[in-house]
Short mmCIF file of N, CA and C in Angstrom, two decimals:
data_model
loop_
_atom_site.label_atom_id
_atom_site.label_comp_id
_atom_site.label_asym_id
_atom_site.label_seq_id
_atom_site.Cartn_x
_atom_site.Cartn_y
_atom_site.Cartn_z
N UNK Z 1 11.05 -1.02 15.94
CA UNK Z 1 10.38 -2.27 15.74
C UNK Z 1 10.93 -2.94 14.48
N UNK Z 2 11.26 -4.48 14.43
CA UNK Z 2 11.66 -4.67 13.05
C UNK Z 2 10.64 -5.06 12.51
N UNK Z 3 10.75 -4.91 11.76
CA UNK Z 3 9.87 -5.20 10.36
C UNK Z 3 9.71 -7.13 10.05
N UNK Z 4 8.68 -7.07 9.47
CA UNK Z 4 8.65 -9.13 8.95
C UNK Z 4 9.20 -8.84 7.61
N UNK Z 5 9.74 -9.51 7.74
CA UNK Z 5 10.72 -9.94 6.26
C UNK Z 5 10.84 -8.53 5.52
N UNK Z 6 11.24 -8.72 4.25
CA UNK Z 6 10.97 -7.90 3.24
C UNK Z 6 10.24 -6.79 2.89
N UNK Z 7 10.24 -5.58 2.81
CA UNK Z 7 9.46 -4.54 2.33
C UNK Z 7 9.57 -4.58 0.87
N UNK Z 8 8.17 -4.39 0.39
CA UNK Z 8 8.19 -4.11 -1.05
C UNK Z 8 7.45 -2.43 -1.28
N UNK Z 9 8.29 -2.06 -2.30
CA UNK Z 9 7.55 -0.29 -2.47
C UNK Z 9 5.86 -0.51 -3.09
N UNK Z 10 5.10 0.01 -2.96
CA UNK Z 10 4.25 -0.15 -3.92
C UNK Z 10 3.24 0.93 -4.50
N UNK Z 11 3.86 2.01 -4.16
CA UNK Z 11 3.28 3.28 -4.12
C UNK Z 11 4.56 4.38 -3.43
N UNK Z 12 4.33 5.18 -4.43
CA UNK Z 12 5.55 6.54 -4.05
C UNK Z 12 5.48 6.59 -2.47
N UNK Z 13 6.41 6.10 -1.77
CA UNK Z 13 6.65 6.49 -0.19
C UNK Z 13 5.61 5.81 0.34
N UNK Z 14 4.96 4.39 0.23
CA UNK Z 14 4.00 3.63 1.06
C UNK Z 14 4.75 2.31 0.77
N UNK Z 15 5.11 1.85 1.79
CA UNK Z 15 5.26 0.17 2.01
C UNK Z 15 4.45 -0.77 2.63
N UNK Z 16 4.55 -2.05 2.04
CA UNK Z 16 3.47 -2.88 2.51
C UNK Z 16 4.62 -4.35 2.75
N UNK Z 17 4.75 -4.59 3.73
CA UNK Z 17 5.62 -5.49 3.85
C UNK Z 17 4.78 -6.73 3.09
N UNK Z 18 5.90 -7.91 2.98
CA UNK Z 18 5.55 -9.47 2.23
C UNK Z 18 4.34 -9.67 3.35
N UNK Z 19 4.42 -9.85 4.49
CA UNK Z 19 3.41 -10.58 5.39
C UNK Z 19 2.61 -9.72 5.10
N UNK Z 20 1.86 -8.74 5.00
CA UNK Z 20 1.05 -7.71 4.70
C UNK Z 20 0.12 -8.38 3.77
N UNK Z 21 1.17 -8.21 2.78
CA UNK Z 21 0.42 -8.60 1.31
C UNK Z 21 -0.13 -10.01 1.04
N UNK Z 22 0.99 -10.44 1.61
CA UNK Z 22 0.23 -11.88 1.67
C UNK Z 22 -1.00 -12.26 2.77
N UNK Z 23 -1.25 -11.29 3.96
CA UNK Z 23 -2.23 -11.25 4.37
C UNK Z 23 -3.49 -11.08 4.09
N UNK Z 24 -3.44 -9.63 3.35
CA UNK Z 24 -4.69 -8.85 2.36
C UNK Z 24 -4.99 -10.20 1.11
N UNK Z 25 -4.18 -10.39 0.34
CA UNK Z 25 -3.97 -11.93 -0.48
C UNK Z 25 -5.21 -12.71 -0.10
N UNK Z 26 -4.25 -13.25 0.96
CA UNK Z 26 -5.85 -14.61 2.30
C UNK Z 26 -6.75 -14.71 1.74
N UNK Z 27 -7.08 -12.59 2.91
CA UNK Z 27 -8.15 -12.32 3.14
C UNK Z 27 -9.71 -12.45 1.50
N UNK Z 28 -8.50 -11.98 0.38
CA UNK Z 28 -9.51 -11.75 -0.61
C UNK Z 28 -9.88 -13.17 -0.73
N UNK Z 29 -9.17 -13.86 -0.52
CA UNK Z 29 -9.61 -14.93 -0.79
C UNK Z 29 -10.94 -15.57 -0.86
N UNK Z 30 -11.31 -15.03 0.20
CA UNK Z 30 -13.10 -15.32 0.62
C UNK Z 30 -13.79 -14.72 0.31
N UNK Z 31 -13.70 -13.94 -0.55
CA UNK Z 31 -14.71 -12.39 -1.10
C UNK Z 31 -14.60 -12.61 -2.67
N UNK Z 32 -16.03 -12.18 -3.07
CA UNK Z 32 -16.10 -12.29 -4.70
C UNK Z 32 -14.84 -11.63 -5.21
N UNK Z 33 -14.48 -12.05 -6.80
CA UNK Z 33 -13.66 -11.45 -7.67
C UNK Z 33 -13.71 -9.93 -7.88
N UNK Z 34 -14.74 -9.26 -7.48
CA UNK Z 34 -14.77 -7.35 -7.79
C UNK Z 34 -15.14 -7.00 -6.17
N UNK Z 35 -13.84 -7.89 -5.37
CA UNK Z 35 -13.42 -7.15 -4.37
C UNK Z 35 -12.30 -6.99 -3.92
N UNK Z 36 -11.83 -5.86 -3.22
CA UNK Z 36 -10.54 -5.13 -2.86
C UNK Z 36 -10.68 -4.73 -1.33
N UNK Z 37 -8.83 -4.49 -1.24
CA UNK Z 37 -8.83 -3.69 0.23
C UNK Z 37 -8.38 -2.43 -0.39
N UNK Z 38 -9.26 -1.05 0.34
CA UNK Z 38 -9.44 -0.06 0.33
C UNK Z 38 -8.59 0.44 1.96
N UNK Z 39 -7.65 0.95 1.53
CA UNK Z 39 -6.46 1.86 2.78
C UNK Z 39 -6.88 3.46 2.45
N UNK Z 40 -7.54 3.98 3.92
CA UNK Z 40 -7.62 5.22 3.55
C UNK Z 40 -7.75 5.69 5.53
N UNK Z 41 -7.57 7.15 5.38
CA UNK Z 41 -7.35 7.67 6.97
C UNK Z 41 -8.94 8.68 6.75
N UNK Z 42 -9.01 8.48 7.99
CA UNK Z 42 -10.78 8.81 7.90
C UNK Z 42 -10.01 10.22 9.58
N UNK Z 43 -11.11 11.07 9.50
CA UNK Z 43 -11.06 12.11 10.43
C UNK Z 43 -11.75 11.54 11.06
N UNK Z 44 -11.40 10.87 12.46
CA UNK Z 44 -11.90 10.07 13.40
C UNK Z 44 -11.14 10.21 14.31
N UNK Z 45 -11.52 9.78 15.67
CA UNK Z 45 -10.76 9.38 16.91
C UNK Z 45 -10.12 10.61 17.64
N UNK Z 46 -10.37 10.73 18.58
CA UNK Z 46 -9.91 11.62 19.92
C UNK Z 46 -8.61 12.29 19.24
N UNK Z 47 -7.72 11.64 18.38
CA UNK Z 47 -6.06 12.64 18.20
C UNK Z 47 -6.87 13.46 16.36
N UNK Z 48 -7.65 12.92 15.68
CA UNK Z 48 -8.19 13.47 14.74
C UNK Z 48 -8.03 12.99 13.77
N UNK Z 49 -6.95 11.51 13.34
CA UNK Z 49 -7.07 10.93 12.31
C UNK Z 49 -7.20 9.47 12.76
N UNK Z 50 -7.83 8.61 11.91
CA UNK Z 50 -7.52 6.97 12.16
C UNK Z 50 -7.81 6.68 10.90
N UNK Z 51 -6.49 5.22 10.61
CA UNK Z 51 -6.65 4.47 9.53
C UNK Z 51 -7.71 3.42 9.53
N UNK Z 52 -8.05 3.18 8.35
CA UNK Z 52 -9.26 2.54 8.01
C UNK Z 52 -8.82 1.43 6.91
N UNK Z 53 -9.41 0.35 7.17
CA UNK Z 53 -9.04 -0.60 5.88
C UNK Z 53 -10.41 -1.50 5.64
N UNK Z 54 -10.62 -1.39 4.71
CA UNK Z 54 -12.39 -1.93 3.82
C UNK Z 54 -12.13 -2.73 2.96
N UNK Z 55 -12.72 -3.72 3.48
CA UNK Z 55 -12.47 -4.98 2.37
C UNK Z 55 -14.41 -4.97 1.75
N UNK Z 56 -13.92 -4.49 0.12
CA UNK Z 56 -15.48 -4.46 -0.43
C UNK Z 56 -15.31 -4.10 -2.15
N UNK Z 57 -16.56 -4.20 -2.52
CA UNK Z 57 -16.41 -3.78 -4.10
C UNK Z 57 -15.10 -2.69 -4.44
N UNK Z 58 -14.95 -2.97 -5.57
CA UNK Z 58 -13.71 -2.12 -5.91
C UNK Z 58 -14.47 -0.51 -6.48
N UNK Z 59 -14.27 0.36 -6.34
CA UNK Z 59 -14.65 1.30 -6.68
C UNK Z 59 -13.83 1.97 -7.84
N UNK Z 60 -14.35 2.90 -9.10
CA UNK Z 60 -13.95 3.25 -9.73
C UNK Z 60 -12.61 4.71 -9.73
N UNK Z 61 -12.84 5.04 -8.08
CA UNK Z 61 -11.96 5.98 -7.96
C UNK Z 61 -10.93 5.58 -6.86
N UNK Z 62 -10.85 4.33 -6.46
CA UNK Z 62 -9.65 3.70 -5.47
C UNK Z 62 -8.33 4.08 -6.75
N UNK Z 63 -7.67 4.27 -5.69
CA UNK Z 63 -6.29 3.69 -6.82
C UNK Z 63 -5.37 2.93 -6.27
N UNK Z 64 -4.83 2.09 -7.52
CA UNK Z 64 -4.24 0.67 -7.41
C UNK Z 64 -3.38 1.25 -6.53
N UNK Z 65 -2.54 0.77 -5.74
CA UNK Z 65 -1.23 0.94 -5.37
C UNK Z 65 -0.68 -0.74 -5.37
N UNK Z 66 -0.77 -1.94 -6.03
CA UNK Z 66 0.10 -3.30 -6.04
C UNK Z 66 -0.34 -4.00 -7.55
N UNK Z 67 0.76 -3.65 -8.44
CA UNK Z 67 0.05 -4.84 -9.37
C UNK Z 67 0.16 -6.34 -9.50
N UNK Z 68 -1.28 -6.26 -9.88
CA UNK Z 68 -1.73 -8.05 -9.83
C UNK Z 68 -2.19 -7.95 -8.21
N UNK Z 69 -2.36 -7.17 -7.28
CA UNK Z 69 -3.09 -7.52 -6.39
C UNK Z 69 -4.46 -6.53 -6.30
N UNK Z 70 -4.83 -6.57 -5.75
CA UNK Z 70 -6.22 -5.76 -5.27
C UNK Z 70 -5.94 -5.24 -4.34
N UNK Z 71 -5.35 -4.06 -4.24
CA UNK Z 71 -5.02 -3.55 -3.40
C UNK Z 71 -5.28 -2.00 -3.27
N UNK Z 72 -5.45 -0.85 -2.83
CA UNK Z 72 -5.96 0.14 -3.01
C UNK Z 72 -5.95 1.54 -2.08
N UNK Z 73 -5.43 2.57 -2.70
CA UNK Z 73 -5.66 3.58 -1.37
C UNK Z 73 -6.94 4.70 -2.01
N UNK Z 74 -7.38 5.13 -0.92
CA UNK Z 74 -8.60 6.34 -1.50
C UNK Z 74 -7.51 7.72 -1.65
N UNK Z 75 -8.61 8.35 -2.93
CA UNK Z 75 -7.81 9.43 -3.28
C UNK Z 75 -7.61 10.10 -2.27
N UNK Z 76 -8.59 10.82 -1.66
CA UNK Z 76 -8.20 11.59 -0.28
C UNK Z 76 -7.28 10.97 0.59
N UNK Z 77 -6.70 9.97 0.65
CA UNK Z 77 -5.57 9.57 1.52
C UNK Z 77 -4.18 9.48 1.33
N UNK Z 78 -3.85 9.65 0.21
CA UNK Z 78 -2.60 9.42 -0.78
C UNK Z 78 -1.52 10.31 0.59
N UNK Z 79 -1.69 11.83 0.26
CA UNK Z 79 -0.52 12.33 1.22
C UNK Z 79 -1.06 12.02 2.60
N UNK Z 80 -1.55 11.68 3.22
CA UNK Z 80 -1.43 11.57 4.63
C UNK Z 80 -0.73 9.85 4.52
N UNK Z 81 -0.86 8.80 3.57
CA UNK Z 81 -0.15 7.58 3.51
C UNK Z 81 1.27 7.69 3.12
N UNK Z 82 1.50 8.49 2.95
CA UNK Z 82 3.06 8.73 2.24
C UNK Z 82 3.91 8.49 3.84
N UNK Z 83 5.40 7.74 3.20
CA UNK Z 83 6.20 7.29 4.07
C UNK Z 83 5.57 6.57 5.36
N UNK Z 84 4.33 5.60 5.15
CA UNK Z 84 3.89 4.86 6.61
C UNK Z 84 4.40 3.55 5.54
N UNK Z 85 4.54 2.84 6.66
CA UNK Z 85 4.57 1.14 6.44
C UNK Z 85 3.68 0.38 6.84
N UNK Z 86 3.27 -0.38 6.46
CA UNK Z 86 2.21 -1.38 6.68
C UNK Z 86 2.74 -2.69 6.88
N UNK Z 87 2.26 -3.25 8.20
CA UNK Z 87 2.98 -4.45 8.38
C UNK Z 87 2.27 -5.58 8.96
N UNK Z 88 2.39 -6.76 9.56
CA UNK Z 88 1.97 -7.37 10.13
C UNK Z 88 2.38 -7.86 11.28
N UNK Z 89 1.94 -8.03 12.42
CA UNK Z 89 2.79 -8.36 13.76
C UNK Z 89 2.00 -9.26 14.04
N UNK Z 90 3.07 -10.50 14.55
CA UNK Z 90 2.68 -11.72 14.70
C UNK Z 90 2.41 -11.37 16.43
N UNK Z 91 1.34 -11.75 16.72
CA UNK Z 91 0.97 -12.00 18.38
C UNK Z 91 0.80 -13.75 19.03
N UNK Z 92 0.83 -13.77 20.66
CA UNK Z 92 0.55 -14.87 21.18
C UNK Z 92 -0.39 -15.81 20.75
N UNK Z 93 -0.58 -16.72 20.71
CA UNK Z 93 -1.82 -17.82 20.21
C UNK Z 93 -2.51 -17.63 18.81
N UNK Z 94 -0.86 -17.35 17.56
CA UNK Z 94 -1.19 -17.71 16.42
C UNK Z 94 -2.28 -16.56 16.23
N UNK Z 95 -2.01 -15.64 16.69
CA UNK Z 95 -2.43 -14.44 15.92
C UNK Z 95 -2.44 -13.41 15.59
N UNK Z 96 -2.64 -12.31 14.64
CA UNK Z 96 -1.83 -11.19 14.40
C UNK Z 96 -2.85 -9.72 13.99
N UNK Z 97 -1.87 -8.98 14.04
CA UNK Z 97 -2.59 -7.39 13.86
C UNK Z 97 -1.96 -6.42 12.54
N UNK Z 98 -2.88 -6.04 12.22
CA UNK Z 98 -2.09 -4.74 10.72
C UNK Z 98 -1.59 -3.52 11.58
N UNK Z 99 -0.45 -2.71 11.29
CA UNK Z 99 -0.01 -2.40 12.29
C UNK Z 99 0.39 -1.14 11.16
N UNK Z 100 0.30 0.07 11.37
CA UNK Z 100 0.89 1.20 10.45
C UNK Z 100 1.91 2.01 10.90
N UNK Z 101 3.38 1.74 10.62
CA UNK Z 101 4.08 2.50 10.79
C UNK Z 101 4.55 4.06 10.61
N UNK Z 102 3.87 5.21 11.02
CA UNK Z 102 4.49 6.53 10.41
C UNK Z 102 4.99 7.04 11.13
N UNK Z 103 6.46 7.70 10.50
CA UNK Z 103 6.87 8.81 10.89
C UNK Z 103 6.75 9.90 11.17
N UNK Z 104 5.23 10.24 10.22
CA UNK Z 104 4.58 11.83 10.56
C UNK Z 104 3.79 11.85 11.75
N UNK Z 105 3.40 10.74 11.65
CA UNK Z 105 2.11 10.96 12.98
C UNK Z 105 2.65 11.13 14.46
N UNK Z 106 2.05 12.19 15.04
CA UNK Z 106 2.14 12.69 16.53
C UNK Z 106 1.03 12.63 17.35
N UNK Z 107 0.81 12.93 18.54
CA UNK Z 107 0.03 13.24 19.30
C UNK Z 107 -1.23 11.64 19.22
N UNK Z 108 -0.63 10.57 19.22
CA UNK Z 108 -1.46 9.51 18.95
C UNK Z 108 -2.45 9.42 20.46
N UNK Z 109 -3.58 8.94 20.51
CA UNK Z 109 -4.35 8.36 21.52
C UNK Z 109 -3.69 7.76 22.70
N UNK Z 110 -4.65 8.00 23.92
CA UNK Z 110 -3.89 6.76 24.45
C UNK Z 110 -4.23 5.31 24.19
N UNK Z 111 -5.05 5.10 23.37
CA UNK Z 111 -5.57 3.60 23.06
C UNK Z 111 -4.57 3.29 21.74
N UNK Z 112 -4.04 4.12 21.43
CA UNK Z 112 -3.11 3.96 19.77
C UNK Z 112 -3.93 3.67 18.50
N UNK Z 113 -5.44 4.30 18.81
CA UNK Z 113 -6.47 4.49 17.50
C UNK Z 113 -6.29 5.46 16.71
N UNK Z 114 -6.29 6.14 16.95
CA UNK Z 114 -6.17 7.52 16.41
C UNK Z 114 -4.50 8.46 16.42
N UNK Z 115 -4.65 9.40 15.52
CA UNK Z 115 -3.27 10.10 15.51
C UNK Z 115 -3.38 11.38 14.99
N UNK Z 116 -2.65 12.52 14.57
CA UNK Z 116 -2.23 13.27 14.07
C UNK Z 116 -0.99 13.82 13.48
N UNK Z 117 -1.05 14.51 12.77
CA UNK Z 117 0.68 14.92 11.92
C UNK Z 117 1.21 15.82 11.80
N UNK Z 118 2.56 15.30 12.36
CA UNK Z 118 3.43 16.77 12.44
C UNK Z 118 3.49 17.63 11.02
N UNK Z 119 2.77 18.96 11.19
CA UNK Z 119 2.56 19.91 10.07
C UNK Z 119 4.00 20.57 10.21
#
């Protein structure tokens, strides 16, 4: 799949492409000043993991991963986010989806909610 524009690093082995960021960006837009997006993989879904993204107060134990943005992964998620990309895919009628690229993950759903990782 190619990628939208530009990847920027923003965290040891996590990318968030330009459209990404400038998406999350928007979004804060509409949400008070002591709020953030929170990226973290929750033990969910039929394959045993699914990503999660929370747009809400910033919490004292998120950690940054973009400076100058609000941007954030939960501690418990750090190694299972390593080497995914985060992107944005433009769809039909002007509209689009966050889309997580990893290499580790196997055994995904058949709905493509959920996943697991090659140990």
């Amino acid at each position: 799949m190619k990628l939208q524009k530009q990847s920027r690093v923003i965290m040891k082995d996590l990318v968030l492409t330009d459209p990404a960021i400038a998406h999350f960006s928007h979004l804060l837009e509409t949400h008070p000043d002591d709020h953030g997006v929170l990226f973290q993989v929750l033990n969910k879904g039929c394959s045993g993991m699914k990503y999660d993204i929370v747009v809400g107060p910033i919490q004292k134990e998120w950690v940054p991963i973009h400076e100058g943005k609000k941007i954030y992964v939960h501690p418990d998620s750090i190694d299972v986010l390593k080497n995914v990309v985060v992107d944005l895919k433009q769809l039909p009628l002007d509209q689009s989806k966050v889309i997580f690229l990893n290499a580790n993950a196997k055994n995904a759903c058949g709905c493509g909610e959920s996943f697991n990782l090659d140990e």
